[in-house]
Tab-separated table of C-alpha atoms in Angstrom:
chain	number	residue	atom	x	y	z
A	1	UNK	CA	-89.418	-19.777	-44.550
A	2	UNK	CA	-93.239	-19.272	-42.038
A	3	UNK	CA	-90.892	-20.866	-39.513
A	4	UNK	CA	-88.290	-18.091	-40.142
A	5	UNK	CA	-90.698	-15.080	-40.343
A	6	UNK	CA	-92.164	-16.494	-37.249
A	7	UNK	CA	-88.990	-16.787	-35.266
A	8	UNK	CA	-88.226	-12.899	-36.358
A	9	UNK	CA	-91.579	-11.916	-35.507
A	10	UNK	CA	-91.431	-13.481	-32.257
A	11	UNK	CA	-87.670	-11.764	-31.414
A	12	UNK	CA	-89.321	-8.259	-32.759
A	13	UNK	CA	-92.198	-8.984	-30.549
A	14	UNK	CA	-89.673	-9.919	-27.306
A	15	UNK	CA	-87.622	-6.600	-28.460
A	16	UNK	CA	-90.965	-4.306	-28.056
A	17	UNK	CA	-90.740	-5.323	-24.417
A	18	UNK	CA	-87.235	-3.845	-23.941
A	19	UNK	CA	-86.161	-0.197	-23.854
A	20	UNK	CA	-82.576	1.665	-23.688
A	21	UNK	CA	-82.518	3.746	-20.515
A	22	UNK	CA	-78.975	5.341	-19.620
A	23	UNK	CA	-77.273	2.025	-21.876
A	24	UNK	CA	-79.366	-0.309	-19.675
A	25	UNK	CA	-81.866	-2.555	-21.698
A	26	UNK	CA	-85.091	-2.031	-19.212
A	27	UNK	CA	-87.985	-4.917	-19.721
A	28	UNK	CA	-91.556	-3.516	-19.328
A	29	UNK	CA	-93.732	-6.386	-19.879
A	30	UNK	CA	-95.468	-7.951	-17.734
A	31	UNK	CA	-94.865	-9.337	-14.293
A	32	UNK	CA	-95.656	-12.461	-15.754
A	33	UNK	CA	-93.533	-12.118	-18.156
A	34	UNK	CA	-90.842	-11.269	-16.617
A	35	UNK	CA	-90.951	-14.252	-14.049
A	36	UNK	CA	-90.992	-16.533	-17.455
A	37	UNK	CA	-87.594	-14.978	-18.630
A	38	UNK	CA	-85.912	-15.664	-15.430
A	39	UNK	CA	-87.193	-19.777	-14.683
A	40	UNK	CA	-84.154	-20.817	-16.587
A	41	UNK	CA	-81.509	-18.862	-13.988
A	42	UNK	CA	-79.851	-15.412	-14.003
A	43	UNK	CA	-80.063	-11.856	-12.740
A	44	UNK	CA	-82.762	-10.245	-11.657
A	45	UNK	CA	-82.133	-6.299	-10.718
A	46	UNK	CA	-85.052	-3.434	-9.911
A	47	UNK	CA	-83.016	-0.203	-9.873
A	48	UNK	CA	-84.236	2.584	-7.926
A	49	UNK	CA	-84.337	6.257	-8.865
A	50	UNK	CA	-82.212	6.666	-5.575
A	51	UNK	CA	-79.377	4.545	-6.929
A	52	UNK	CA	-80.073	5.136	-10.826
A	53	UNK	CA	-78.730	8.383	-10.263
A	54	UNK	CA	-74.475	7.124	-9.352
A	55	UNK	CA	-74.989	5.109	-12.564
A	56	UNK	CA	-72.425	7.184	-13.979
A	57	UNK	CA	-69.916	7.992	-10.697
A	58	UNK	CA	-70.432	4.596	-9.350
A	59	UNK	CA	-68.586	1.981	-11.592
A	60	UNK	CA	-69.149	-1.020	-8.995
A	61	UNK	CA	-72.940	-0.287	-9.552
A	62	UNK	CA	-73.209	0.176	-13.218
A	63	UNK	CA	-71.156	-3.419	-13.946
A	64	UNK	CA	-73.749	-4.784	-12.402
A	65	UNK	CA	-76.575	-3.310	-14.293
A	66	UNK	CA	-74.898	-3.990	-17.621
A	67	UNK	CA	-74.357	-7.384	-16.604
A	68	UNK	CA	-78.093	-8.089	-14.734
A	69	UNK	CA	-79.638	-10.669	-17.534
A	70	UNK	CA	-83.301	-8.474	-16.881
A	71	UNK	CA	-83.499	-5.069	-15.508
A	72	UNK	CA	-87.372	-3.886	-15.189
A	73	UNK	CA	-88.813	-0.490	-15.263
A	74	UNK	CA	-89.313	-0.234	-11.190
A	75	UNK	CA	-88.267	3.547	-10.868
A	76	UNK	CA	-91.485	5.979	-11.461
A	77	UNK	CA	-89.630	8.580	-11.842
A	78	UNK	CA	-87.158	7.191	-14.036
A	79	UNK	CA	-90.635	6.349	-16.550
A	80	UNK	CA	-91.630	9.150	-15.846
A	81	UNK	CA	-88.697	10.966	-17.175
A	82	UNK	CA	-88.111	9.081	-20.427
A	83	UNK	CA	-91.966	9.560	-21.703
A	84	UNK	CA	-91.411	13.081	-21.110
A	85	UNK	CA	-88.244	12.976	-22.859
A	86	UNK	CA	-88.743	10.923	-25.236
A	87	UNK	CA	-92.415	11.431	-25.916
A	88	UNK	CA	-92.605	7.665	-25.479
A	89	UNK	CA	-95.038	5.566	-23.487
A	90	UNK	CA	-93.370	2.770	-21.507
A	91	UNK	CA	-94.967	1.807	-18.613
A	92	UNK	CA	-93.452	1.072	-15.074
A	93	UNK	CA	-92.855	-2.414	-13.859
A	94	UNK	CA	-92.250	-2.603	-9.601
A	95	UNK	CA	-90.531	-4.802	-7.815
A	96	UNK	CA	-93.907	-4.742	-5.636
A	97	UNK	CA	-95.605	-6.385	-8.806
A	98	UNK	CA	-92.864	-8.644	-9.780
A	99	UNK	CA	-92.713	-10.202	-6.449
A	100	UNK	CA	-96.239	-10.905	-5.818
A	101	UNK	CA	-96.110	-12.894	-9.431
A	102	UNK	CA	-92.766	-14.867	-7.890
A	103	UNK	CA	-94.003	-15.840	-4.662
A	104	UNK	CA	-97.372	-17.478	-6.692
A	105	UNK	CA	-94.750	-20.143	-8.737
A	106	UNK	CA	-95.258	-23.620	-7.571
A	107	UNK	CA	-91.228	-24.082	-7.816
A	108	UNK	CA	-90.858	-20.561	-5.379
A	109	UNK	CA	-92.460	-21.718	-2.754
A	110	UNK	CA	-91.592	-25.334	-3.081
A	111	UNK	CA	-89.316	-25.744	0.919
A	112	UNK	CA	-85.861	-25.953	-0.380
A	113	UNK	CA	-85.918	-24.490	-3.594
A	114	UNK	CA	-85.377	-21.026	-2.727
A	115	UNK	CA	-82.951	-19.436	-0.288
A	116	UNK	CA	-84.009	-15.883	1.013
A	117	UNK	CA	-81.288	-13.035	1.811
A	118	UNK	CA	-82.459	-11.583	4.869
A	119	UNK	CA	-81.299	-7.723	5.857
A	120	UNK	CA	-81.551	-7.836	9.004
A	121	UNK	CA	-82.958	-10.645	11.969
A	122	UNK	CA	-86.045	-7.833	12.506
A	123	UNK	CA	-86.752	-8.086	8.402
A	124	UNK	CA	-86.380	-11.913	8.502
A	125	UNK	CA	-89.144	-12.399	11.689
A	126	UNK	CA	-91.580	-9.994	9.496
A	127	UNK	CA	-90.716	-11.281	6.605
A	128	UNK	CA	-90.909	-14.775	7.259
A	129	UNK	CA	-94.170	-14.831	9.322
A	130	UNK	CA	-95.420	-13.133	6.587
A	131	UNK	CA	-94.641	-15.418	3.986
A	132	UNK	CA	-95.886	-18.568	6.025
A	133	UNK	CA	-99.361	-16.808	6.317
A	134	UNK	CA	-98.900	-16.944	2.515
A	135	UNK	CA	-98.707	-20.986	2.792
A	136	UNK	CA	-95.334	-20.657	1.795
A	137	UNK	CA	-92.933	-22.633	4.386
A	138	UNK	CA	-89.310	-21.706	4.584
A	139	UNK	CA	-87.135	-23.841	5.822
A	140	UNK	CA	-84.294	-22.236	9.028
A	141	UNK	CA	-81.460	-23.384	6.417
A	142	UNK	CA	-82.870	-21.474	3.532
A	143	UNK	CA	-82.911	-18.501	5.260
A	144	UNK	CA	-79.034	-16.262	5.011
A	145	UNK	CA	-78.892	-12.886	7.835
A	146	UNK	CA	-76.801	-10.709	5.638
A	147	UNK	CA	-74.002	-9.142	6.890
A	148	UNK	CA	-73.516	-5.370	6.476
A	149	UNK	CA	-71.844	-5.185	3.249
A	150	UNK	CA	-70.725	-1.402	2.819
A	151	UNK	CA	-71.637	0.699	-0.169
A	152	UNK	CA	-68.269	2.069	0.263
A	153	UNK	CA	-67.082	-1.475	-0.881
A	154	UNK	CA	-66.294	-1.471	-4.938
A	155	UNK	CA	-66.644	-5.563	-4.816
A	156	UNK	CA	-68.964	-7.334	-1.988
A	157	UNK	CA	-67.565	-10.864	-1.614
A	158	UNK	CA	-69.454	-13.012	0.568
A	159	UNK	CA	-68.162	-16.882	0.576
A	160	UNK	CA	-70.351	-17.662	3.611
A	161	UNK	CA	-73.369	-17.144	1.396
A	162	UNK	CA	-71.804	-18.662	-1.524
A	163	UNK	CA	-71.171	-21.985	0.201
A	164	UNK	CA	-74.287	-22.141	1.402
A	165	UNK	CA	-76.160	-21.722	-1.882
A	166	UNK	CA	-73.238	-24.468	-3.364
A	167	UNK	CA	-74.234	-27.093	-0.534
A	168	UNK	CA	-78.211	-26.404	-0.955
A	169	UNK	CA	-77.955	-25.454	-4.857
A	170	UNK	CA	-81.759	-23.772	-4.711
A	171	UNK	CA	-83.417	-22.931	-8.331
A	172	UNK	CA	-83.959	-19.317	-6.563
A	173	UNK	CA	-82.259	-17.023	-4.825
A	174	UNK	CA	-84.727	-14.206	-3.317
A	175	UNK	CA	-82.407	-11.020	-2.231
A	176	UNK	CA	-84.184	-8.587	-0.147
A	177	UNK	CA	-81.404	-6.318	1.115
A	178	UNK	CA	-80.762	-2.145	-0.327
A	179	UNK	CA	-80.912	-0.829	-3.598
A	180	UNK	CA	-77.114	-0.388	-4.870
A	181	UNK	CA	-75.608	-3.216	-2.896
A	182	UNK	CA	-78.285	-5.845	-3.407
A	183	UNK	CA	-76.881	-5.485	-7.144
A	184	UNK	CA	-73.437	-6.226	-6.785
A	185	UNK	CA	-74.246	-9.249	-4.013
A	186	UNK	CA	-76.626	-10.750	-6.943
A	187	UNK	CA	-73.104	-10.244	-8.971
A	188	UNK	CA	-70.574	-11.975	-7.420
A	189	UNK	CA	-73.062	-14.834	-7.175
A	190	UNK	CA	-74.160	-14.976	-10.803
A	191	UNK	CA	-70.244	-14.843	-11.482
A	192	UNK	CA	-68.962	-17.390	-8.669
A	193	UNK	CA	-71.333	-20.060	-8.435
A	194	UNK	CA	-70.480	-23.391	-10.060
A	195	UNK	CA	-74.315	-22.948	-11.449
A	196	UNK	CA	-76.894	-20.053	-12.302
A	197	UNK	CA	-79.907	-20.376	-9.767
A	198	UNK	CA	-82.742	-17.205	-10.894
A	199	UNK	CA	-81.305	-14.327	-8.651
A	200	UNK	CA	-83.874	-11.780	-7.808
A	201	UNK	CA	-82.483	-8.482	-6.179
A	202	UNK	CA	-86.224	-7.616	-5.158
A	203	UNK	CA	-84.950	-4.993	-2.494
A	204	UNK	CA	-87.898	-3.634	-0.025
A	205	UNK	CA	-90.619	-5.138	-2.138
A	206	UNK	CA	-91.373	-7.983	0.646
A	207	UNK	CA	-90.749	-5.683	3.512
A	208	UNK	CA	-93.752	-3.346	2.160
A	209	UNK	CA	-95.933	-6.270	2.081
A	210	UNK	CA	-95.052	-8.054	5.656
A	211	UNK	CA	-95.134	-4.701	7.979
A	212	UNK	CA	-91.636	-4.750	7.805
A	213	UNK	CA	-91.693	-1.109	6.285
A	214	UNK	CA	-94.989	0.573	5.495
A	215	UNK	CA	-97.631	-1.359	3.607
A	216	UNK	CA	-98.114	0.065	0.081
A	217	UNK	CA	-101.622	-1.190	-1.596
A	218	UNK	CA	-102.055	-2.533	-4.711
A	219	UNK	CA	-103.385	0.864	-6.400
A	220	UNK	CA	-100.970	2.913	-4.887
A	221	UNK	CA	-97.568	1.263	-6.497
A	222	UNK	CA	-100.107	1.256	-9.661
A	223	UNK	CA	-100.453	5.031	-9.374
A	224	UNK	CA	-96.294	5.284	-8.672
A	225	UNK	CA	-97.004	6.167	-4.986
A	226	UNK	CA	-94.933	4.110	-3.070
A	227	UNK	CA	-92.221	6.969	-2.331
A	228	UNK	CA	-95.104	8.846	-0.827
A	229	UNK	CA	-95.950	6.190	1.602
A	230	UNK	CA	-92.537	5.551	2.893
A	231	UNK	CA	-91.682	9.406	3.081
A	232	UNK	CA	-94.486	10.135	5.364
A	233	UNK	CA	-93.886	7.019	7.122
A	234	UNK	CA	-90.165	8.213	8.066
A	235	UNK	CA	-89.789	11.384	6.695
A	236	UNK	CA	-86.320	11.959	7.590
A	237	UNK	CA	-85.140	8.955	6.339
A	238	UNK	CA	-86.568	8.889	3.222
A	239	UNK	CA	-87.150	12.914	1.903
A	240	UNK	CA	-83.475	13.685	1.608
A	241	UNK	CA	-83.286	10.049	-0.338
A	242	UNK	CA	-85.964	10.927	-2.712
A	243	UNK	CA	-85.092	14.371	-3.476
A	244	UNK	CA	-81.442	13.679	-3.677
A	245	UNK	CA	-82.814	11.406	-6.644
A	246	UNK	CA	-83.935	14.300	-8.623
A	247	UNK	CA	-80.343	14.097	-10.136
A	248	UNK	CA	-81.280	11.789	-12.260
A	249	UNK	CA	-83.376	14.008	-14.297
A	250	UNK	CA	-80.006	15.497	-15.410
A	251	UNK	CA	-78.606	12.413	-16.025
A	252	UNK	CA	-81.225	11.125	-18.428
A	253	UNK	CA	-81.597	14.526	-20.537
A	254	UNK	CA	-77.698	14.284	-21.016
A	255	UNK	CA	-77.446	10.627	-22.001
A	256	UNK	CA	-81.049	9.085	-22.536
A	257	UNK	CA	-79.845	5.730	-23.870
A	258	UNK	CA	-75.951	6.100	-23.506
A	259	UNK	CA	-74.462	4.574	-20.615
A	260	UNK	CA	-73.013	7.634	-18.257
A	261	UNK	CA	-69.061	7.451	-17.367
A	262	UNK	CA	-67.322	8.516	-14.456
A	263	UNK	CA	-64.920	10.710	-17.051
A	264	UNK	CA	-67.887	12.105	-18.879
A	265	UNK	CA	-70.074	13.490	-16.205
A	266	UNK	CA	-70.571	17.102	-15.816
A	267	UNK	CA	-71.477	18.583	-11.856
A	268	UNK	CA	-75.252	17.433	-11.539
């Protein structure tokens, strides 16, 4: 009977850690935590405020949410939102913080046992320079140049980069390519692989730490800055992104924990 109270302590315990955002069960433990859940395999996803906001319009997008095995609380303003809303206090999880815990695992940075999706050969030179100044050596067959996939695309197929992960069958798959297509790439692998390696859709998260994109500090993703540092970096890249994203205030007063649909949504 201890060993049964225990075992439903422990689950009420785990189900602290989780919270219903827009019908999307979003973990805000610790980065440590986190890593934990995912050493036995799955999906990994970090959605963005900038993507957050097609949940509802953008059924490609939202499948893969629902069907992510961890979603953490990487969107500021999406935290921000929901304690306002909810008078809650959840706090914010980054991708930023999440990778820095992956990349210190003995079994991520073992050569061979993870296989990095690279946006772009520019990303992959940063990237990977950066990571080998980290002690972390990545071997040229573990490395995948990702094609351009489309958002346009409902389902991204790619059988190049599934016969590759079949032939080196890596524990971890590290996907570093945009928010809202990284998602449904992390999808079609957790659904066609003949086994489930830990897929982590980590997005921009390495590219702010290798010079790649604009270095972020430590206290600044802390203090839910990081949108500052790339919009001043190129503002007219990333301005009309951000405040395009203010949708999603909307969208989260409407629904809170209910999953938008396409057929429900009002003009935001």
């Amino acid at each position: 009977m201890l060993s049964n109270l225990l075992d439903q302590g422990e689950r009420e315990c785990v189900m602290h850690e989780y919270t219903t955002i827009l019908g999307i069960d979003f973990f805000h433990g610790t980065a440590a935590q986190a890593v934990d859940r995912m050493r036995n395999g799955g999906l990994l996803v970090v959605p963005a405020a900038p993507a957050l906001k097609d949940l509802g319009s953008n059924a490609a997008y939202r499948e893969s949410l629902v069907n992510a095995d961890l979603a953490i609380t990487d969107s500021a303003f999406m935290v921000l939102i929901w304690n306002w809303l909810q008078r809650a206090a959840i706090t914010r999880l980054s991708g930023l913080e999440y990778l820095r815990e992956l990349i210190l695992q003995p079994d991520t940075r073992e050569p061979g046992n993870t296989v990095w999706v690279m946006a772009s050969p520019v990303s992959a030179k940063h990237n990977l320079t950066w990571l080998s100044r980290q002690g972390i050596d990545v071997p040229a067959n573990c490395v995948y140049l990702a094609p351009m996939y489309g958002k346009e695309i409902k389902e991204v197929e790619d059988t190049d980069l599934l016969q590759m992960l079949e032939d080196l069958r890596p524990q971890h798959v590290i996907v570093t390519v945009g928010g809202g297509t990284q998602e449904r790439l992390g999808l079609y692998l957790k659904r066609n692989l003949s086994y489930l390696p830990s897929i982590h859709c980590i997005g921009a998260a390495i590219a702010f730490l290798s010079g790649d994109q604009i270095f972020i500090p430590v206290w600044a993703d802390k203090m839910y800055l990081g949108w500052l540092f790339r919009s001043i970096s190129e503002p007219r890249q990333y301005i009309p992104r951000y405040w395009d994203a203010r949708k999603l205030f909307a969208l989260m007063k409407r629904y809170r924990n209910r999953l938008p649909l396409a057929d429900e949504l009002p003009e935001l």
